[in-house]
Short mmCIF file of C-alpha atoms in Angstrom, two decimals:
data_model
loop_
_atom_site.label_atom_id
_atom_site.label_comp_id
_atom_site.label_asym_id
_atom_site.label_seq_id
_atom_site.Cartn_x
_atom_site.Cartn_y
_atom_site.Cartn_z
CA MET A 182 17.03 1.64 -9.66
CA ALA A 183 17.99 5.18 -8.89
CA GLN A 184 20.55 3.66 -6.55
CA TYR A 185 23.08 3.70 -9.38
CA PRO A 186 23.23 7.10 -11.09
CA THR A 187 23.63 6.88 -14.85
CA ASP A 188 26.27 9.64 -15.00
CA LEU A 189 28.77 7.47 -13.10
CA ARG A 190 31.10 4.64 -14.12
CA TYR A 191 31.49 1.58 -11.90
CA THR A 192 33.98 -1.16 -10.96
CA LYS A 193 33.49 -4.74 -9.84
CA ASP A 194 35.04 -3.66 -6.53
CA HIS A 195 31.99 -1.41 -6.00
CA GLU A 196 33.65 1.94 -6.49
CA TRP A 197 32.19 4.67 -8.68
CA ALA A 198 33.96 7.24 -10.84
CA ARG A 199 32.59 10.57 -12.01
CA VAL A 200 34.52 12.01 -14.94
CA GLU A 201 34.99 15.78 -14.63
CA GLY A 202 37.22 16.74 -17.60
CA ASP A 203 40.64 15.23 -16.90
CA LEU A 204 39.72 14.77 -13.23
CA VAL A 205 37.87 11.78 -11.81
CA ARG A 206 35.95 11.87 -8.55
CA ILE A 207 35.83 8.51 -6.76
CA GLY A 208 33.62 6.97 -4.09
CA VAL A 209 31.88 3.72 -3.14
CA THR A 210 28.49 2.51 -4.37
CA ALA A 211 25.19 2.03 -2.55
CA TYR A 212 25.79 -1.71 -2.81
CA ALA A 213 29.12 -1.34 -0.99
CA VAL A 214 27.44 0.76 1.69
CA GLU A 215 24.75 -1.85 2.17
CA GLN A 216 27.36 -4.58 2.55
CA LEU A 217 29.41 -2.55 5.02
CA GLY A 218 26.70 -1.35 7.35
CA ASP A 219 27.49 1.58 9.63
CA VAL A 220 30.75 3.14 8.40
CA THR A 221 32.94 4.31 11.27
CA LEU A 222 36.29 5.16 9.71
CA VAL A 223 37.62 6.06 6.27
CA GLU A 224 41.36 6.20 5.63
CA LEU A 225 42.36 8.04 2.47
CA PRO A 226 45.65 8.91 0.73
CA ALA A 227 47.15 12.40 0.80
CA VAL A 228 47.01 14.98 -1.97
CA GLY A 229 50.02 14.35 -4.23
CA ASP A 230 49.98 10.57 -3.78
CA THR A 231 49.55 8.50 -6.89
CA VAL A 232 47.04 5.71 -7.25
CA GLU A 233 46.82 2.94 -9.80
CA ALA A 234 43.86 1.35 -11.50
CA HIS A 235 42.76 -1.66 -9.37
CA GLY A 236 45.33 -0.55 -6.78
CA LYS A 237 44.47 0.08 -3.15
CA PHE A 238 43.94 3.72 -2.25
CA GLY A 239 42.56 3.42 1.28
CA ASP A 240 40.59 1.52 3.87
CA ILE A 241 37.02 1.73 5.01
CA GLU A 242 35.81 0.32 8.30
CA SER A 243 32.34 -0.41 9.55
CA VAL A 244 31.58 -1.46 13.11
CA LYS A 245 32.06 -5.04 12.05
CA THR A 246 34.69 -5.16 9.29
CA VAL A 247 37.63 -3.59 7.51
CA SER A 248 37.64 -3.37 3.70
CA GLU A 249 40.09 -2.01 1.20
CA LEU A 250 39.28 0.70 -1.32
CA PHE A 251 40.47 0.23 -4.90
CA SER A 252 40.91 2.97 -7.44
CA PRO A 253 39.02 2.68 -10.74
CA ILE A 254 41.79 4.57 -12.59
CA SER A 255 45.44 5.63 -12.34
CA GLY A 256 46.67 9.12 -11.58
CA GLU A 257 47.65 11.71 -9.03
CA VAL A 258 45.41 12.52 -6.08
CA VAL A 259 44.54 16.22 -6.30
CA GLU A 260 41.82 16.44 -3.69
CA VAL A 261 40.77 14.40 -0.63
CA ASN A 262 37.43 14.63 1.15
CA GLY A 263 38.52 15.68 4.64
CA ALA A 264 34.92 15.75 5.86
CA LEU A 265 34.94 11.96 6.04
CA GLU A 266 37.52 12.03 8.81
CA ASP A 267 35.08 13.58 11.25
CA ALA A 268 31.88 12.30 9.68
CA PRO A 269 32.40 8.81 8.23
CA GLU A 270 28.63 8.27 8.47
CA LEU A 271 28.32 10.47 5.36
CA VAL A 272 29.24 7.32 3.42
CA ASN A 273 25.99 5.74 4.58
CA GLU A 274 23.93 8.89 4.13
CA SER A 275 25.21 10.21 0.83
CA PRO A 276 27.54 7.78 -0.99
CA TYR A 277 27.44 9.58 -4.37
CA ASP A 278 27.44 13.15 -3.20
CA LYS A 279 28.81 14.21 0.18
CA ALA A 280 30.88 11.05 0.62
CA TRP A 281 33.07 11.32 -2.48
CA MET A 282 36.51 10.19 -1.35
CA ILE A 283 39.24 11.43 -3.66
CA VAL A 284 39.68 13.32 -6.91
CA VAL A 285 42.37 11.94 -9.21
CA ARG A 286 44.02 13.58 -12.23
CA LEU A 287 43.65 10.92 -14.87
CA SER A 288 46.98 9.69 -16.28
CA ASN A 289 45.56 7.23 -18.82
CA ALA A 290 42.17 8.05 -20.29
CA THR A 291 41.83 4.63 -21.95
CA GLU A 292 41.31 3.11 -18.50
CA LEU A 293 37.86 4.70 -18.45
CA GLN A 294 36.78 2.27 -21.16
CA ASP A 295 37.26 -0.62 -18.71
CA LEU A 296 34.61 0.76 -16.35
CA MET A 297 30.97 -0.29 -16.40
CA ASP A 298 28.00 1.97 -16.95
CA ALA A 299 25.07 1.83 -14.51
CA ALA A 300 23.18 -0.82 -16.48
CA ALA A 301 26.23 -3.08 -16.75
CA TYR A 302 26.98 -2.62 -13.04
CA GLU A 303 23.44 -3.51 -12.06
CA ALA A 304 23.61 -6.58 -14.28
CA PHE A 305 26.89 -7.47 -12.57
CA LEU A 306 25.26 -7.09 -9.13
CA GLY A 307 22.58 -9.51 -10.31
CA THR A 308 25.25 -12.19 -10.69
CA LEU A 309 26.34 -11.83 -7.03
CA ASP A 310 24.83 -13.62 -4.01
CA MET B 4 35.96 -2.27 -2.12
CA SER B 5 36.75 -5.80 -1.10
CA GLN B 6 36.09 -7.74 2.03
CA PRO B 7 38.05 -10.75 3.26
CA SER B 8 36.19 -13.94 2.47
CA ASP B 9 35.10 -16.16 5.32
CA PRO B 10 37.11 -19.40 5.22
CA SER B 11 34.25 -21.28 6.91
CA ASP B 12 32.02 -20.25 4.02
CA ALA B 13 32.47 -23.46 2.03
CA ALA B 14 32.04 -27.22 1.81
CA THR B 15 29.38 -28.47 4.26
CA PRO B 16 25.92 -26.93 4.03
CA LEU B 17 25.06 -24.53 6.83
CA LYS B 18 22.53 -25.56 9.47
CA HIS B 19 19.36 -23.52 9.95
CA THR B 20 17.62 -22.76 13.21
CA SER B 21 13.85 -23.16 13.34
CA LEU B 22 13.60 -19.35 13.04
CA HIS B 23 15.36 -19.23 9.67
CA ALA B 24 12.22 -18.37 7.69
CA ILE B 25 11.38 -15.59 10.15
CA HIS B 26 14.88 -14.13 9.83
CA GLU B 27 14.56 -14.16 6.05
CA SER B 28 11.14 -12.51 6.18
CA LEU B 29 12.61 -9.77 8.39
CA GLY B 30 15.30 -9.09 5.79
CA ALA B 31 18.14 -10.27 8.00
CA ARG B 32 21.62 -10.56 6.55
CA LEU B 33 22.53 -14.20 7.20
CA VAL B 34 26.16 -15.19 7.59
CA PRO B 35 27.99 -18.43 8.33
CA PHE B 36 28.79 -18.79 12.01
CA ALA B 37 30.16 -22.01 13.55
CA GLY B 38 28.47 -24.08 10.87
CA TRP B 39 25.15 -22.23 11.13
CA SER B 40 23.49 -19.65 8.95
CA MET B 41 22.79 -16.93 11.50
CA PRO B 42 21.43 -13.37 11.32
CA VAL B 43 24.28 -10.88 11.77
CA GLN B 44 21.93 -7.93 11.50
CA TYR B 45 18.40 -6.94 10.52
CA GLU B 46 17.92 -3.19 10.28
CA GLY B 47 21.48 -2.30 11.19
CA LEU B 48 24.03 -3.16 13.84
CA VAL B 49 24.14 0.20 15.59
CA LYS B 50 20.34 0.59 15.68
CA GLU B 51 20.01 -2.88 17.14
CA HIS B 52 22.76 -2.18 19.67
CA GLN B 53 20.96 0.97 20.78
CA ALA B 54 17.60 -0.83 20.91
CA VAL B 55 19.07 -3.33 23.40
CA ARG B 56 20.67 -0.61 25.54
CA GLU B 57 17.62 1.68 25.53
CA ARG B 58 14.64 -0.68 25.11
CA CYS B 59 15.08 -4.34 24.23
CA GLY B 60 16.23 -6.73 21.54
CA LEU B 61 15.32 -10.29 20.66
CA PHE B 62 18.09 -12.69 19.63
CA ASP B 63 17.98 -16.17 18.15
CA VAL B 64 20.83 -18.08 19.75
CA SER B 65 19.50 -21.55 19.01
CA HIS B 66 22.88 -22.51 17.59
CA MET B 67 24.27 -22.83 21.10
CA GLY B 68 24.77 -26.30 22.55
CA GLU B 69 22.71 -27.81 25.38
CA LEU B 70 23.81 -30.86 27.34
CA GLU B 71 21.56 -32.56 29.88
CA LEU B 72 22.84 -34.60 32.80
CA GLU B 73 20.61 -36.32 35.32
CA GLY B 74 21.11 -38.84 38.05
CA PRO B 75 22.88 -39.29 41.40
CA GLY B 76 26.28 -38.68 39.84
CA ALA B 77 25.40 -35.65 37.71
CA VAL B 78 26.38 -32.82 40.06
CA ALA B 79 29.64 -34.45 41.10
CA LEU B 80 30.57 -35.04 37.48
CA VAL B 81 29.97 -31.44 36.39
CA ASP B 82 31.75 -30.23 39.52
CA SER B 83 34.79 -32.23 38.46
CA LEU B 84 34.87 -30.74 34.94
CA VAL B 85 34.47 -27.01 35.58
CA THR B 86 36.30 -24.38 37.61
CA ASN B 87 33.28 -22.98 39.46
CA ALA B 88 31.62 -24.77 42.38
CA ILE B 89 28.49 -26.60 41.21
CA SER B 90 27.84 -28.84 44.24
CA THR B 91 26.99 -25.72 46.27
CA LEU B 92 24.95 -24.10 43.48
CA PRO B 93 21.34 -23.97 44.75
CA VAL B 94 18.59 -25.68 42.79
CA GLY B 95 16.99 -23.12 40.48
CA ARG B 96 20.18 -21.14 39.97
CA ALA B 97 22.68 -20.82 37.16
CA ALA B 98 26.41 -20.13 37.25
CA TYR B 99 28.93 -18.94 34.70
CA THR B 100 32.10 -21.00 34.56
CA VAL B 101 34.88 -22.21 32.34
CA CYS B 102 35.84 -25.76 31.55
CA CYS B 103 39.60 -26.34 31.43
CA ASN B 104 41.88 -29.05 30.18
CA ALA B 105 44.62 -30.58 32.35
CA GLN B 106 46.96 -27.70 31.42
CA GLY B 107 44.52 -25.22 32.95
CA THR B 108 43.69 -23.60 29.63
CA ILE B 109 40.13 -23.10 28.46
CA LEU B 110 38.11 -25.65 26.48
CA ASP B 111 34.98 -23.50 26.63
CA ASP B 112 33.01 -21.11 28.78
CA LEU B 113 29.67 -22.45 29.97
CA ILE B 114 26.56 -21.63 31.89
CA ILE B 115 25.56 -24.40 34.27
CA TYR B 116 21.89 -24.51 35.26
CA ARG B 117 20.97 -26.51 38.33
CA ARG B 118 17.48 -27.61 37.38
CA GLY B 119 17.07 -30.08 40.23
CA GLU B 120 18.94 -31.75 43.08
CA SER B 121 20.52 -34.10 40.53
CA LYS B 122 19.58 -32.51 37.21
CA ILE B 123 21.90 -30.19 35.30
CA LEU B 124 21.70 -28.29 32.03
CA VAL B 125 25.00 -27.17 30.49
CA VAL B 126 25.02 -24.51 27.76
CA CYS B 127 28.13 -24.31 25.61
CA ASN B 128 29.25 -22.32 22.57
CA ALA B 129 28.11 -23.53 19.16
CA SER B 130 31.72 -23.57 17.98
CA ASN B 131 32.67 -25.94 20.81
CA ARG B 132 29.60 -28.12 20.92
CA ASP B 133 31.18 -31.28 19.51
CA LYS B 134 34.30 -30.89 21.64
CA ILE B 135 32.39 -30.25 24.86
CA ALA B 136 29.76 -32.91 24.18
CA ALA B 137 32.55 -35.46 23.66
CA HIS B 138 34.47 -34.25 26.73
CA PHE B 139 31.42 -34.53 29.00
CA GLY B 140 30.39 -37.79 27.34
CA LYS B 141 33.80 -39.33 27.94
CA HIS B 142 33.80 -38.40 31.61
CA ALA B 143 30.14 -39.41 32.06
CA ALA B 144 30.78 -42.94 30.85
CA GLY B 145 30.40 -45.47 33.64
CA LYS B 146 29.06 -42.89 36.11
CA ASP B 147 25.65 -43.09 37.77
CA LEU B 148 23.87 -40.63 35.51
CA SER B 149 22.19 -40.24 32.16
CA TYR B 150 23.81 -37.87 29.70
CA ARG B 151 22.49 -36.49 26.46
CA ASP B 152 23.34 -33.81 23.92
CA ALA B 153 19.98 -32.04 23.53
CA SER B 154 21.27 -29.28 21.23
CA ASP B 155 19.29 -30.40 18.20
CA GLU B 156 15.99 -30.39 20.09
CA THR B 157 16.53 -27.20 22.04
CA ALA B 158 15.99 -23.68 20.76
CA LEU B 159 17.22 -20.64 22.65
CA LEU B 160 16.01 -17.05 22.44
CA ALA B 161 17.51 -14.16 24.38
CA ILE B 162 15.44 -11.09 25.17
CA GLN B 163 17.73 -8.38 26.48
CA GLY B 164 17.40 -4.79 27.56
CA PRO B 165 15.71 -2.62 30.20
CA ARG B 166 12.23 -3.31 28.81
CA ALA B 167 12.67 -7.11 28.57
CA VAL B 168 10.85 -7.56 31.84
CA ASP B 169 7.87 -5.58 30.50
CA VAL B 170 7.76 -7.63 27.33
CA VAL B 171 7.69 -11.02 29.08
CA ARG B 172 5.04 -9.66 31.47
CA ASP B 173 2.84 -8.53 28.57
CA ALA B 174 3.51 -11.83 26.80
CA GLY B 175 1.83 -13.57 29.75
CA ALA B 176 4.76 -14.44 32.00
CA PRO B 177 4.78 -11.81 34.77
CA SER B 178 6.36 -14.31 37.18
CA LEU B 179 9.65 -14.08 35.30
CA GLY B 180 10.03 -10.51 36.52
CA GLU B 181 10.38 -11.91 40.04
CA LEU B 182 13.45 -13.94 39.15
CA ALA B 183 16.73 -12.81 40.65
CA SER B 184 19.78 -12.48 38.44
CA PHE B 185 20.95 -15.96 37.37
CA ALA B 186 17.74 -17.59 38.71
CA LEU B 187 15.66 -20.06 36.69
CA GLY B 188 11.93 -20.27 36.22
CA GLU B 189 9.32 -21.86 34.03
CA ALA B 190 6.58 -20.13 32.11
CA THR B 191 4.26 -20.46 29.13
CA ILE B 192 4.56 -17.77 26.48
CA GLY B 193 2.43 -17.85 23.35
CA GLY B 194 1.40 -21.40 24.26
CA VAL B 195 5.05 -22.46 24.39
CA LYS B 196 6.55 -24.02 27.50
CA VAL B 197 9.83 -22.29 28.28
CA LEU B 198 12.64 -22.67 30.73
CA ALA B 199 13.74 -19.13 31.55
CA ALA B 200 16.89 -17.80 33.14
CA ARG B 201 17.64 -14.22 34.07
CA THR B 202 20.92 -14.26 32.23
CA GLY B 203 22.39 -12.79 29.07
CA TYR B 204 25.42 -11.73 27.10
CA THR B 205 24.82 -8.03 26.60
CA GLY B 206 25.40 -6.32 29.94
CA GLU B 207 21.66 -5.62 30.19
CA ASP B 208 18.84 -7.08 32.23
CA GLY B 209 16.96 -9.80 30.39
CA PHE B 210 16.16 -13.43 29.95
CA GLU B 211 17.33 -16.42 28.03
CA LEU B 212 14.44 -18.68 27.08
CA PHE B 213 14.82 -22.35 26.16
CA CYS B 214 12.06 -24.18 24.35
CA ALA B 215 11.50 -27.17 22.10
CA TRP B 216 13.17 -26.67 18.69
CA ASP B 217 9.95 -26.39 16.68
CA ASP B 218 8.25 -24.11 19.22
CA ALA B 219 10.69 -21.24 18.71
CA PRO B 220 8.69 -19.49 15.94
CA ALA B 221 5.57 -19.31 18.17
CA LEU B 222 7.66 -18.00 21.06
CA TRP B 223 9.40 -15.45 18.82
CA THR B 224 6.06 -14.27 17.42
CA ALA B 225 4.47 -13.92 20.87
CA LEU B 226 7.43 -11.90 22.18
CA THR B 227 7.51 -9.72 19.07
CA LYS B 228 3.81 -8.96 19.43
CA ALA B 229 4.08 -8.16 23.14
CA GLY B 230 7.22 -6.16 22.43
CA GLU B 231 5.66 -3.82 19.88
CA LYS B 232 4.73 -1.12 22.36
CA HIS B 233 8.05 -1.48 24.17
CA GLY B 234 10.20 -0.88 21.12
CA LEU B 235 11.46 -4.45 20.85
CA ALA B 236 13.76 -4.99 17.86
CA PRO B 237 15.07 -8.22 16.36
CA ALA B 238 18.79 -8.19 17.09
CA GLY B 239 21.59 -10.01 15.30
CA LEU B 240 24.93 -11.49 16.24
CA GLY B 241 26.65 -8.28 15.10
CA CYS B 242 25.30 -6.21 17.95
CA ARG B 243 25.56 -9.17 20.31
CA ASP B 244 29.32 -8.88 19.79
CA THR B 245 29.52 -5.11 20.37
CA LEU B 246 27.21 -5.36 23.38
CA ARG B 247 29.24 -8.10 25.03
CA LEU B 248 32.48 -6.28 24.29
CA GLU B 249 31.25 -3.10 25.98
CA ALA B 250 30.29 -5.23 28.99
CA ARG B 251 33.70 -6.97 28.89
CA LEU B 252 32.23 -10.41 28.45
CA SER B 253 34.69 -12.84 26.91
CA LEU B 254 34.12 -14.44 23.52
CA TYR B 255 35.51 -17.92 23.00
CA GLY B 256 38.04 -17.88 20.19
CA ASN B 257 38.92 -14.25 20.98
CA GLU B 258 39.67 -13.56 24.66
CA ILE B 259 39.71 -17.20 25.70
CA ASP B 260 40.80 -20.42 24.03
CA GLU B 261 43.05 -23.40 24.61
CA THR B 262 46.10 -21.13 24.85
CA THR B 263 44.71 -18.91 27.62
CA ASN B 264 43.96 -19.65 31.26
CA PRO B 265 41.05 -18.18 33.22
CA LEU B 266 43.28 -16.33 35.70
CA GLU B 267 45.01 -14.19 33.06
CA ALA B 268 41.65 -13.72 31.28
CA GLY B 269 40.27 -12.01 34.39
CA LEU B 270 37.97 -14.93 35.12
CA GLY B 271 39.48 -15.76 38.50
CA TRP B 272 36.06 -15.10 40.02
CA VAL B 273 34.73 -18.31 38.44
CA VAL B 274 37.76 -20.35 39.53
CA LYS B 275 37.09 -21.90 42.95
CA LEU B 276 40.31 -23.74 43.66
CA ASP B 277 38.89 -25.15 46.92
CA HIS B 278 35.77 -26.80 45.52
CA GLY B 279 37.34 -30.23 45.25
CA ASP B 280 39.41 -31.71 42.48
CA PHE B 281 38.55 -30.70 38.94
CA VAL B 282 40.27 -30.99 35.58
CA GLY B 283 42.93 -28.28 35.40
CA ARG B 284 43.04 -27.55 39.13
CA ASP B 285 46.67 -28.60 39.64
CA ALA B 286 47.78 -26.58 36.65
CA LEU B 287 45.85 -23.50 37.82
CA LEU B 288 47.36 -23.82 41.33
CA ALA B 289 50.81 -23.88 39.74
CA ILE B 290 49.98 -20.88 37.52
CA GLN B 291 48.72 -18.97 40.53
CA ALA B 292 51.81 -19.83 42.60
CA LYS B 293 54.14 -18.74 39.82
CA GLY B 294 52.29 -15.49 39.17
CA LEU B 295 50.68 -14.31 35.94
CA THR B 296 52.90 -13.22 33.08
CA ARG B 297 50.13 -11.41 31.19
CA LYS B 298 46.64 -10.08 31.75
CA LEU B 299 43.62 -9.29 29.65
CA VAL B 300 43.01 -5.54 29.73
CA GLY B 301 40.68 -2.99 28.22
CA ILE B 302 42.11 -0.86 25.41
CA VAL B 303 40.94 2.49 24.10
CA THR B 304 42.64 3.85 21.00
CA THR B 305 43.24 7.56 21.46
CA GLY B 306 44.68 7.95 17.96
CA ARG B 307 42.57 7.52 14.87
CA GLY B 308 42.05 3.81 14.40
CA ILE B 309 40.04 0.80 15.43
CA ALA B 310 41.83 -2.08 17.14
CA ARG B 311 40.73 -5.45 15.77
CA HIS B 312 41.17 -9.10 16.70
CA GLY B 313 44.76 -10.19 16.07
CA TYR B 314 46.37 -6.74 15.77
CA PRO B 315 49.70 -6.44 17.63
CA ILE B 316 49.92 -4.38 20.81
CA VAL B 317 53.27 -2.60 20.93
CA ALA B 318 55.19 -0.29 23.23
CA VAL B 319 55.16 3.45 22.52
CA GLU B 320 57.03 6.44 23.87
CA GLY B 321 55.87 6.47 27.51
CA THR B 322 55.29 2.74 27.96
CA PRO B 323 57.22 2.11 31.20
CA GLY B 324 60.46 0.17 30.78
CA ARG B 325 59.92 -0.70 27.12
CA THR B 326 61.44 0.29 23.82
CA PRO B 327 58.95 1.89 21.43
CA GLY B 328 57.89 -0.65 18.83
CA GLU B 329 58.53 -3.66 21.10
CA ARG B 330 55.74 -6.18 20.81
CA LEU B 331 53.71 -6.54 24.02
CA GLY B 332 50.79 -8.74 23.07
CA GLU B 333 47.75 -8.95 20.86
CA VAL B 334 44.29 -7.47 20.57
CA THR B 335 41.65 -10.16 21.18
CA SER B 336 38.57 -8.10 20.23
CA GLY B 337 38.03 -4.54 19.13
CA SER B 338 35.30 -2.36 17.72
CA PRO B 339 33.81 1.06 17.80
CA SER B 340 31.62 1.13 20.91
CA PRO B 341 28.23 2.55 19.96
CA THR B 342 27.28 3.39 23.55
CA THR B 343 30.45 5.26 24.53
CA GLY B 344 31.51 6.53 21.12
CA LEU B 345 35.04 5.28 21.81
CA ASN B 346 37.08 2.77 19.83
CA VAL B 347 37.48 0.03 22.40
CA GLY B 348 39.12 -3.35 22.60
CA LEU B 349 40.47 -6.09 24.79
CA GLY B 350 43.88 -7.67 24.65
CA TYR B 351 46.69 -9.30 26.55
CA VAL B 352 49.62 -7.27 27.88
CA PRO B 353 52.46 -8.17 30.29
CA THR B 354 51.19 -8.03 33.89
CA GLU B 355 53.38 -5.05 34.80
CA LEU B 356 51.73 -3.00 32.04
CA ALA B 357 48.14 -3.87 32.97
CA LYS B 358 47.57 -0.70 34.99
CA VAL B 359 44.77 1.56 33.74
CA GLY B 360 46.21 4.55 31.90
CA THR B 361 49.39 2.81 30.69
CA PRO B 362 50.30 4.19 27.26
CA ILE B 363 50.44 1.49 24.59
CA GLY B 364 50.15 1.34 20.82
CA VAL B 365 48.13 -0.80 18.48
CA GLU B 366 49.64 -1.66 15.13
CA ILE B 367 46.94 -1.09 12.55
CA ARG B 368 47.88 -1.94 8.97
CA GLY B 369 51.51 -1.07 9.53
CA LYS B 370 50.89 2.15 11.47
CA ILE B 371 51.19 2.46 15.23
CA ILE B 372 48.10 4.11 16.68
CA ALA B 373 48.20 5.58 20.19
CA ALA B 374 46.13 3.77 22.80
CA GLU B 375 45.97 3.21 26.50
CA VAL B 376 45.00 0.54 28.96
CA ALA B 377 41.43 1.37 29.96
CA LYS B 378 39.05 0.55 32.75
CA THR B 379 36.51 -2.16 32.03
CA PRO B 380 33.67 -2.74 31.58
CA PHE B 381 33.35 0.05 29.05
CA TYR B 382 29.64 0.09 29.81
CA LYS B 383 27.86 -0.73 33.02
CA ARG B 384 24.10 -0.58 33.13
CA PRO B 385 22.59 1.98 35.49
CA LYS B 386 21.29 0.51 38.73
CA ALA B 387 17.50 0.15 38.71
#
């Protein structure tokens, strides 16, 4: 499935990570979007905040539910996607592109080894439901 | 991303309605609800919400409970168990009511259908079916009437929205379009005998259609076929909740329960204290005499945040006579409102703060988000 781009790394919490040198761009997967339905609010940390691997970095709300966002890796937040404040529906429309959420400066590169590639993530999804 | 797990999602197997296979074939997302596996959405909550507001939606609500009472004592019995007046309800009409305990708090909200001079159908919430069936059964014992819980044999579909009347007409039941609001009629749709009522839980025009359990798929299919050219969409419980919230219709377990009374819930219009003795009447008279301490109000968050069930309502700068941060009450329901684009909710606040426009706050994950008491309903359908 093209739903899970092969250049990304994935977590069991349904976040994706795109490694860009020592920076990592983070968002949620198509599977997460499908589970959530219509996204209506995304709450993100501020630039300068630190996040930890498996730690909460924000909240995402659909019409029906509230879910927590968990960071795939540890580091300092260097960029936040402000567009999601006014247009949370971008998460539904473009989860891997326009709806990236934060960019983190990686503090521990070995954490990347714990993330799944697309094939492993899809196999993991097969074990759900 | 993680979502809270549903505590009811365990142990006993979930019950299926007779439309289960149809829901699956439509790609519905099925979730546990009051012991049933029910469709929460098909194509998407907001699309389904809009379909109901603009055209029409078809809901399976077969999980709801149906109790049948018949005999010389039937009307008097129901009259003695609910707050609304049933003895004066004309044959062929339905009435919304609540059923209270002796403390005047709410056991369930019901629709009472007067099918005949001495024949009554009571529809209760799925979550309260056992409780209400037992309550009515206990009071029916020894009275001159027959009583039966018909929930397992009775399916219920709701067709809701401005085009619902066109769909039932094209499905072969034009007479239903003649029914007044809350009136009952009978019809045959797709070869299925239905009891119809011009009622609903969405704030739109529409019908609720009762039929035999196994007939529901044929009824669903006939309505879907007739609905094609009217933009009918299958609609799940997700949009049912946002639709009812916009229309300020109470949900049992949220706005009303055994800790709330109908007067503070804004349901005084279904409490007829002069219709003879009924369970809870004395308590409600006392509550009325003493005056209400709190009221259910509409809430709109003006800050960035969505109020949800259980979130605290607190005082803010500008809340009259209160210290900012002081707890005022609790949100009973809240959601983005697809029709208005606002983040709306309902909740209880002290009576003196129930005035529209009163500044309040909602505590959302530790942060206080600005809100105000708002006029309800949030949505009212345009007059035809």
